[in-house]
PDB file of C-alpha atoms in Angstrom:
ATOM      1  CA  MET H 144     219.238  87.540 104.525  1.00 60.00           C
ATOM      2  CA  ARG H 145     220.184  91.071 103.491  1.00 71.00           C
ATOM      3  CA  LEU H 146     223.291  92.590 102.119  1.00 79.00           C
ATOM      4  CA  LYS H 147     224.790  94.951 104.516  1.00 88.00           C
ATOM      5  CA  ILE H 148     228.097  96.727 103.861  1.00 95.00           C
ATOM      6  CA  SER H 149     230.078  99.266 105.502  1.00 97.00           C
ATOM      7  CA  ASN H 150     232.807 101.505 103.895  1.00 96.00           C
ATOM      8  CA  ASN H 151     236.466 101.819 104.940  1.00 96.00           C
ATOM      9  CA  TYR H 152     237.959 103.209 101.814  1.00 97.00           C
ATOM     10  CA  SER H 153     241.825 102.113 100.812  1.00 98.00           C
ATOM     11  CA  PRO H 154     243.860 104.654  99.011  1.00 98.00           C
ATOM     12  CA  ASN H 155     245.384 101.731  96.903  1.00 98.00           C
ATOM     13  CA  PHE H 156     243.593 101.399  93.590  1.00 98.00           C
ATOM     14  CA  SER H 157     243.818 102.460  89.784  1.00 97.00           C
ATOM     15  CA  ILE H 158     242.123 105.306  88.089  1.00 92.00           C
ATOM     16  CA  PRO H 159     240.282 105.910  85.799  1.00 91.00           C
ATOM     17  CA  LYS H 160     237.066 103.909  86.519  1.00 95.00           C
ATOM     18  CA  ARG H 161     236.357 100.699  84.375  1.00 96.00           C
ATOM     19  CA  LYS H 162     233.356  99.768  82.862  1.00 95.00           C
ATOM     20  CA  ASN H 163     230.755  97.030  84.240  1.00 94.00           C
ATOM     21  CA  LYS H 164     231.276  94.852  81.185  1.00 96.00           C
ATOM     22  CA  ILE H 165     235.346  94.776  82.223  1.00 96.00           C
ATOM     23  CA  ILE H 166     234.468  93.023  85.241  1.00 98.00           C
ATOM     24  CA  LYS H 167     234.644  88.890  84.315  1.00 98.00           C
ATOM     25  CA  PHE H 168     236.204  87.387  87.722  1.00 99.00           C
ATOM     26  CA  ILE H 169     235.692  87.308  91.412  1.00 99.00           C
ATOM     27  CA  VAL H 170     238.901  86.386  93.112  1.00 99.00           C
ATOM     28  CA  ILE H 171     238.622  84.908  96.568  1.00 99.00           C
ATOM     29  CA  HIS H 172     241.594  85.379  98.940  1.00 99.00           C
ATOM     30  CA  TYR H 173     242.401  84.804 102.383  1.00 99.00           C
ATOM     31  CA  THR H 174     244.242  87.457 104.326  1.00 98.00           C
ATOM     32  CA  GLY H 175     247.031  85.397 105.932  1.00 98.00           C
ATOM     33  CA  MET H 176     247.162  87.661 108.815  1.00 97.00           C
ATOM     34  CA  LYS H 177     246.534  86.922 112.464  1.00 96.00           C
ATOM     35  CA  SER H 178     244.286  89.795 113.233  1.00 97.00           C
ATOM     36  CA  GLU H 179     241.476  91.639 111.285  1.00 97.00           C
ATOM     37  CA  SER H 180     242.917  95.084 112.626  1.00 97.00           C
ATOM     38  CA  ALA H 181     246.344  94.192 111.041  1.00 98.00           C
ATOM     39  CA  ALA H 182     244.748  93.048 107.564  1.00 98.00           C
ATOM     40  CA  ILE H 183     242.423  95.996 107.342  1.00 98.00           C
ATOM     41  CA  LYS H 184     245.400  98.444 107.970  1.00 98.00           C
ATOM     42  CA  ARG H 185     247.648  96.567 105.544  1.00 98.00           C
ATOM     43  CA  LEU H 186     245.113  96.827 102.920  1.00 98.00           C
ATOM     44  CA  CYS H 187     244.424 100.583 103.491  1.00 98.00           C
ATOM     45  CA  ASP H 188     248.457 101.304 103.960  1.00 98.00           C
ATOM     46  CA  GLU H 189     249.728 103.291 100.775  1.00 97.00           C
ATOM     47  CA  SER H 190     253.209 101.892 101.303  1.00 98.00           C
ATOM     48  CA  LYS H 191     252.102  98.363 100.978  1.00 97.00           C
ATOM     49  CA  ASN H 192     250.358  98.613  97.358  1.00 96.00           C
ATOM     50  CA  VAL H 193     247.773  95.984  97.856  1.00 98.00           C
ATOM     51  CA  SER H 194     243.999  96.185  98.304  1.00 98.00           C
ATOM     52  CA  ALA H 195     240.667  94.277  97.606  1.00 99.00           C
ATOM     53  CA  HIS H 196     237.375  95.510  97.039  1.00 99.00           C
ATOM     54  CA  TYR H 197     235.744  93.576  99.888  1.00 99.00           C
ATOM     55  CA  PHE H 198     236.993  92.334 103.045  1.00 99.00           C
ATOM     56  CA  ILE H 199     234.977  89.948 105.338  1.00 99.00           C
ATOM     57  CA  LYS H 200     235.389  89.889 109.057  1.00 98.00           C
ATOM     58  CA  LYS H 201     235.127  86.704 111.036  1.00 97.00           C
ATOM     59  CA  ASN H 202     231.811  87.923 112.499  1.00 97.00           C
ATOM     60  CA  GLY H 203     230.566  88.068 108.664  1.00 97.00           C
ATOM     61  CA  GLU H 204     230.730  91.861 108.606  1.00 97.00           C
ATOM     62  CA  ILE H 205     231.566  93.214 104.933  1.00 98.00           C
ATOM     63  CA  ILE H 206     233.553  96.027 104.543  1.00 98.00           C
ATOM     64  CA  ASN H 207     234.027  97.813 101.135  1.00 98.00           C
ATOM     65  CA  LEU H 208     237.711  98.941 100.601  1.00 99.00           C
ATOM     66  CA  VAL H 209     237.789  99.925  96.919  1.00 99.00           C
ATOM     67  CA  PRO H 210     234.563 100.773  94.883  1.00 98.00           C
ATOM     68  CA  ASP H 211     233.798  98.056  92.315  1.00 98.00           C
ATOM     69  CA  LEU H 212     234.269 100.340  89.339  1.00 98.00           C
ATOM     70  CA  TYR H 213     238.015 100.891  90.279  1.00 98.00           C
ATOM     71  CA  VAL H 214     241.007  98.436  89.996  1.00 98.00           C
ATOM     72  CA  ALA H 215     241.895  97.004  93.397  1.00 98.00           C
ATOM     73  CA  TRP H 216     245.456  95.576  93.621  1.00 98.00           C
ATOM     74  CA  HIS H 217     244.921  92.198  94.968  1.00 98.00           C
ATOM     75  CA  ALA H 218     245.677  89.491  92.038  1.00 98.00           C
ATOM     76  CA  GLY H 219     249.359  90.848  91.479  1.00 96.00           C
ATOM     77  CA  LYS H 220     251.242  88.634  88.671  1.00 97.00           C
ATOM     78  CA  SER H 221     248.359  86.486  87.713  1.00 98.00           C
ATOM     79  CA  LYS H 222     246.793  84.438  84.815  1.00 97.00           C
ATOM     80  CA  TRP H 223     243.450  82.846  83.751  1.00 96.00           C
ATOM     81  CA  LEU H 224     242.541  81.581  80.444  1.00 93.00           C
ATOM     82  CA  ASN H 225     243.816  84.301  78.057  1.00 94.00           C
ATOM     83  CA  TYR H 226     243.801  87.212  80.769  1.00 95.00           C
ATOM     84  CA  ASN H 227     246.941  88.240  82.481  1.00 95.00           C
ATOM     85  CA  SER H 228     247.028  90.755  85.608  1.00 95.00           C
ATOM     86  CA  LEU H 229     243.734  89.988  86.539  1.00 98.00           C
ATOM     87  CA  ASN H 230     243.405  93.003  88.682  1.00 98.00           C
ATOM     88  CA  LYS H 231     242.076  94.790  85.559  1.00 97.00           C
ATOM     89  CA  SER H 232     239.164  92.339  85.188  1.00 98.00           C
ATOM     90  CA  SER H 233     238.231  91.042  88.381  1.00 98.00           C
ATOM     91  CA  ILE H 234     236.835  91.867  91.973  1.00 99.00           C
ATOM     92  CA  GLY H 235     238.964  90.885  94.857  1.00 99.00           C
ATOM     93  CA  ILE H 236     237.401  89.553  98.084  1.00 99.00           C
ATOM     94  CA  GLU H 237     239.719  88.983 101.233  1.00 99.00           C
ATOM     95  CA  ILE H 238     238.436  86.993 104.064  1.00 99.00           C
ATOM     96  CA  GLN H 239     240.010  87.004 107.301  1.00 99.00           C
ATOM     97  CA  ASN H 240     241.689  84.110 108.063  1.00 99.00           C
ATOM     98  CA  PRO H 241     245.297  83.306 109.468  1.00 98.00           C
ATOM     99  CA  GLY H 242     246.426  81.213 106.541  1.00 97.00           C
ATOM    100  CA  HIS H 243     248.820  78.397 106.246  1.00 97.00           C
ATOM    101  CA  GLU H 244     251.751  80.395 107.980  1.00 95.00           C
ATOM    102  CA  ASN H 245     249.765  81.245 111.153  1.00 96.00           C
ATOM    103  CA  LYS H 246     247.463  78.068 112.072  1.00 95.00           C
ATOM    104  CA  TYR H 247     245.053  77.881 108.984  1.00 97.00           C
ATOM    105  CA  LYS H 248     241.570  77.836 110.442  1.00 97.00           C
ATOM    106  CA  ASN H 249     237.999  76.846 108.873  1.00 98.00           C
ATOM    107  CA  PHE H 250     236.024  79.868 107.630  1.00 99.00           C
ATOM    108  CA  SER H 251     233.441  80.557 110.086  1.00 98.00           C
ATOM    109  CA  THR H 252     229.687  80.000 109.254  1.00 98.00           C
ATOM    110  CA  LYS H 253     228.923  83.879 109.588  1.00 98.00           C
ATOM    111  CA  GLN H 254     231.857  84.520 107.123  1.00 98.00           C
ATOM    112  CA  LEU H 255     230.297  81.955 104.494  1.00 98.00           C
ATOM    113  CA  SER H 256     226.801  83.304 104.897  1.00 97.00           C
ATOM    114  CA  SER H 257     228.129  86.741 104.065  1.00 98.00           C
ATOM    115  CA  LEU H 258     230.261  85.461 100.920  1.00 99.00           C
ATOM    116  CA  LYS H 259     227.412  83.814  99.591  1.00 98.00           C
ATOM    117  CA  ILE H 260     225.060  86.824  99.838  1.00 98.00           C
ATOM    118  CA  LEU H 261     227.767  88.899  98.286  1.00 98.00           C
ATOM    119  CA  LEU H 262     228.801  86.509  95.385  1.00 99.00           C
ATOM    120  CA  ARG H 263     224.947  86.360  94.475  1.00 98.00           C
ATOM    121  CA  THR H 264     224.899  90.028  94.094  1.00 97.00           C
ATOM    122  CA  LEU H 265     228.085  90.680  92.303  1.00 98.00           C
ATOM    123  CA  ILE H 266     227.482  87.433  89.816  1.00 98.00           C
ATOM    124  CA  LYS H 267     223.916  88.876  89.143  1.00 98.00           C
ATOM    125  CA  LYS H 268     225.125  92.486  88.720  1.00 97.00           C
ATOM    126  CA  TYR H 269     228.333  91.776  86.649  1.00 98.00           C
ATOM    127  CA  LYS H 270     226.933  88.697  84.894  1.00 98.00           C
ATOM    128  CA  ILE H 271     229.777  86.421  85.963  1.00 98.00           C
ATOM    129  CA  ASP H 272     230.011  83.084  84.784  1.00 98.00           C
ATOM    130  CA  LEU H 273     230.308  80.550  87.558  1.00 98.00           C
ATOM    131  CA  LYS H 274     233.612  79.219  86.012  1.00 96.00           C
ATOM    132  CA  ASN H 275     234.844  82.742  86.804  1.00 98.00           C
ATOM    133  CA  ILE H 276     234.789  82.481  90.715  1.00 98.00           C
ATOM    134  CA  LEU H 277     238.170  82.043  91.541  1.00 98.00           C
ATOM    135  CA  GLY H 278     240.812  81.322  94.050  1.00 98.00           C
ATOM    136  CA  HIS H 279     243.879  83.339  94.347  1.00 99.00           C
ATOM    137  CA  SER H 280     245.944  80.097  93.926  1.00 98.00           C
ATOM    138  CA  ASP H 281     243.949  79.562  90.805  1.00 97.00           C
ATOM    139  CA  ILE H 282     245.354  82.624  88.959  1.00 98.00           C
ATOM    140  CA  ALA H 283     248.848  82.585  90.776  1.00 98.00           C
ATOM    141  CA  PRO H 284     249.849  78.857  91.575  1.00 96.00           C
ATOM    142  CA  GLU H 285     253.313  79.513  91.885  1.00 96.00           C
ATOM    143  CA  ARG H 286     253.080  81.961  94.474  1.00 96.00           C
ATOM    144  CA  LYS H 287     249.787  81.799  96.341  1.00 97.00           C
ATOM    145  CA  LYS H 288     248.033  79.176  98.389  1.00 97.00           C
ATOM    146  CA  ASP H 289     244.894  80.999  99.158  1.00 98.00           C
ATOM    147  CA  PRO H 290     242.165  80.683 100.115  1.00 98.00           C
ATOM    148  CA  GLY H 291     243.288  77.173 100.702  1.00 98.00           C
ATOM    149  CA  GLU H 292     241.969  73.538 101.040  1.00 98.00           C
ATOM    150  CA  LYS H 293     239.651  74.443 104.071  1.00 98.00           C
ATOM    151  CA  PHE H 294     237.867  76.585 101.737  1.00 98.00           C
ATOM    152  CA  PRO H 295     234.335  75.052 100.867  1.00 98.00           C
ATOM    153  CA  TRP H 296     234.226  75.243  97.135  1.00 97.00           C
ATOM    154  CA  LYS H 297     231.792  72.300  96.986  1.00 97.00           C
ATOM    155  CA  ASN H 298     229.553  74.246  99.374  1.00 98.00           C
ATOM    156  CA  LEU H 299     229.421  77.236  96.930  1.00 98.00           C
ATOM    157  CA  ALA H 300     228.991  74.860  93.888  1.00 98.00           C
ATOM    158  CA  ASN H 301     225.839  73.378  95.773  1.00 97.00           C
ATOM    159  CA  HIS H 302     224.427  76.940  96.012  1.00 98.00           C
ATOM    160  CA  LYS H 303     225.422  77.788  92.436  1.00 97.00           C
ATOM    161  CA  LEU H 304     227.667  80.216  93.302  1.00 98.00           C
ATOM    162  CA  ALA H 305     230.927  78.396  91.735  1.00 97.00           C
ATOM    163  CA  ILE H 306     231.739  75.106  89.914  1.00 96.00           C
ATOM    164  CA  TRP H 307     233.016  71.916  91.546  1.00 92.00           C
ATOM    165  CA  HIS H 308     234.714  69.290  89.570  1.00 82.00           C
ATOM    166  CA  SER H 309     234.367  65.478  91.083  1.00 76.00           C
ATOM    167  CA  LEU H 310     237.334  63.224  90.292  1.00 68.00           C
TER     168      LEU H 310
END
């Protein structure tokens, strides 16, 4: 399957551009909103100070909201290993899902297919270590639950797109 991405740029990002080598992490989120249109509107609303690099719709369509070399505002107060404020060193991917507060659902097969293609592309392009494919809840555990327990980490690991620890 080929990667097809449309653009709907958000004004919410930091300047100047960063270098490829600064990108060390990918952070996966769910939107936590009932509709795709509401989520995109929020991610592109200047007054909200929130954005992500990519948005994956329920039908699998990928929308680029912030070019990779700009810092999107998706991680908030965050920490992983020796890194703080992961916005600076990560790419954020929002996946449409109503989340825990709005009848949390399984992610669609089309969303997951698109995510796998996008991850494969980004991992290769930025030489990202699989241990650095993270959920928002990993980097901000006191504040965030996403992408949540229905997110198929083991499936991604089986496709060599993340790691999975068996207990």
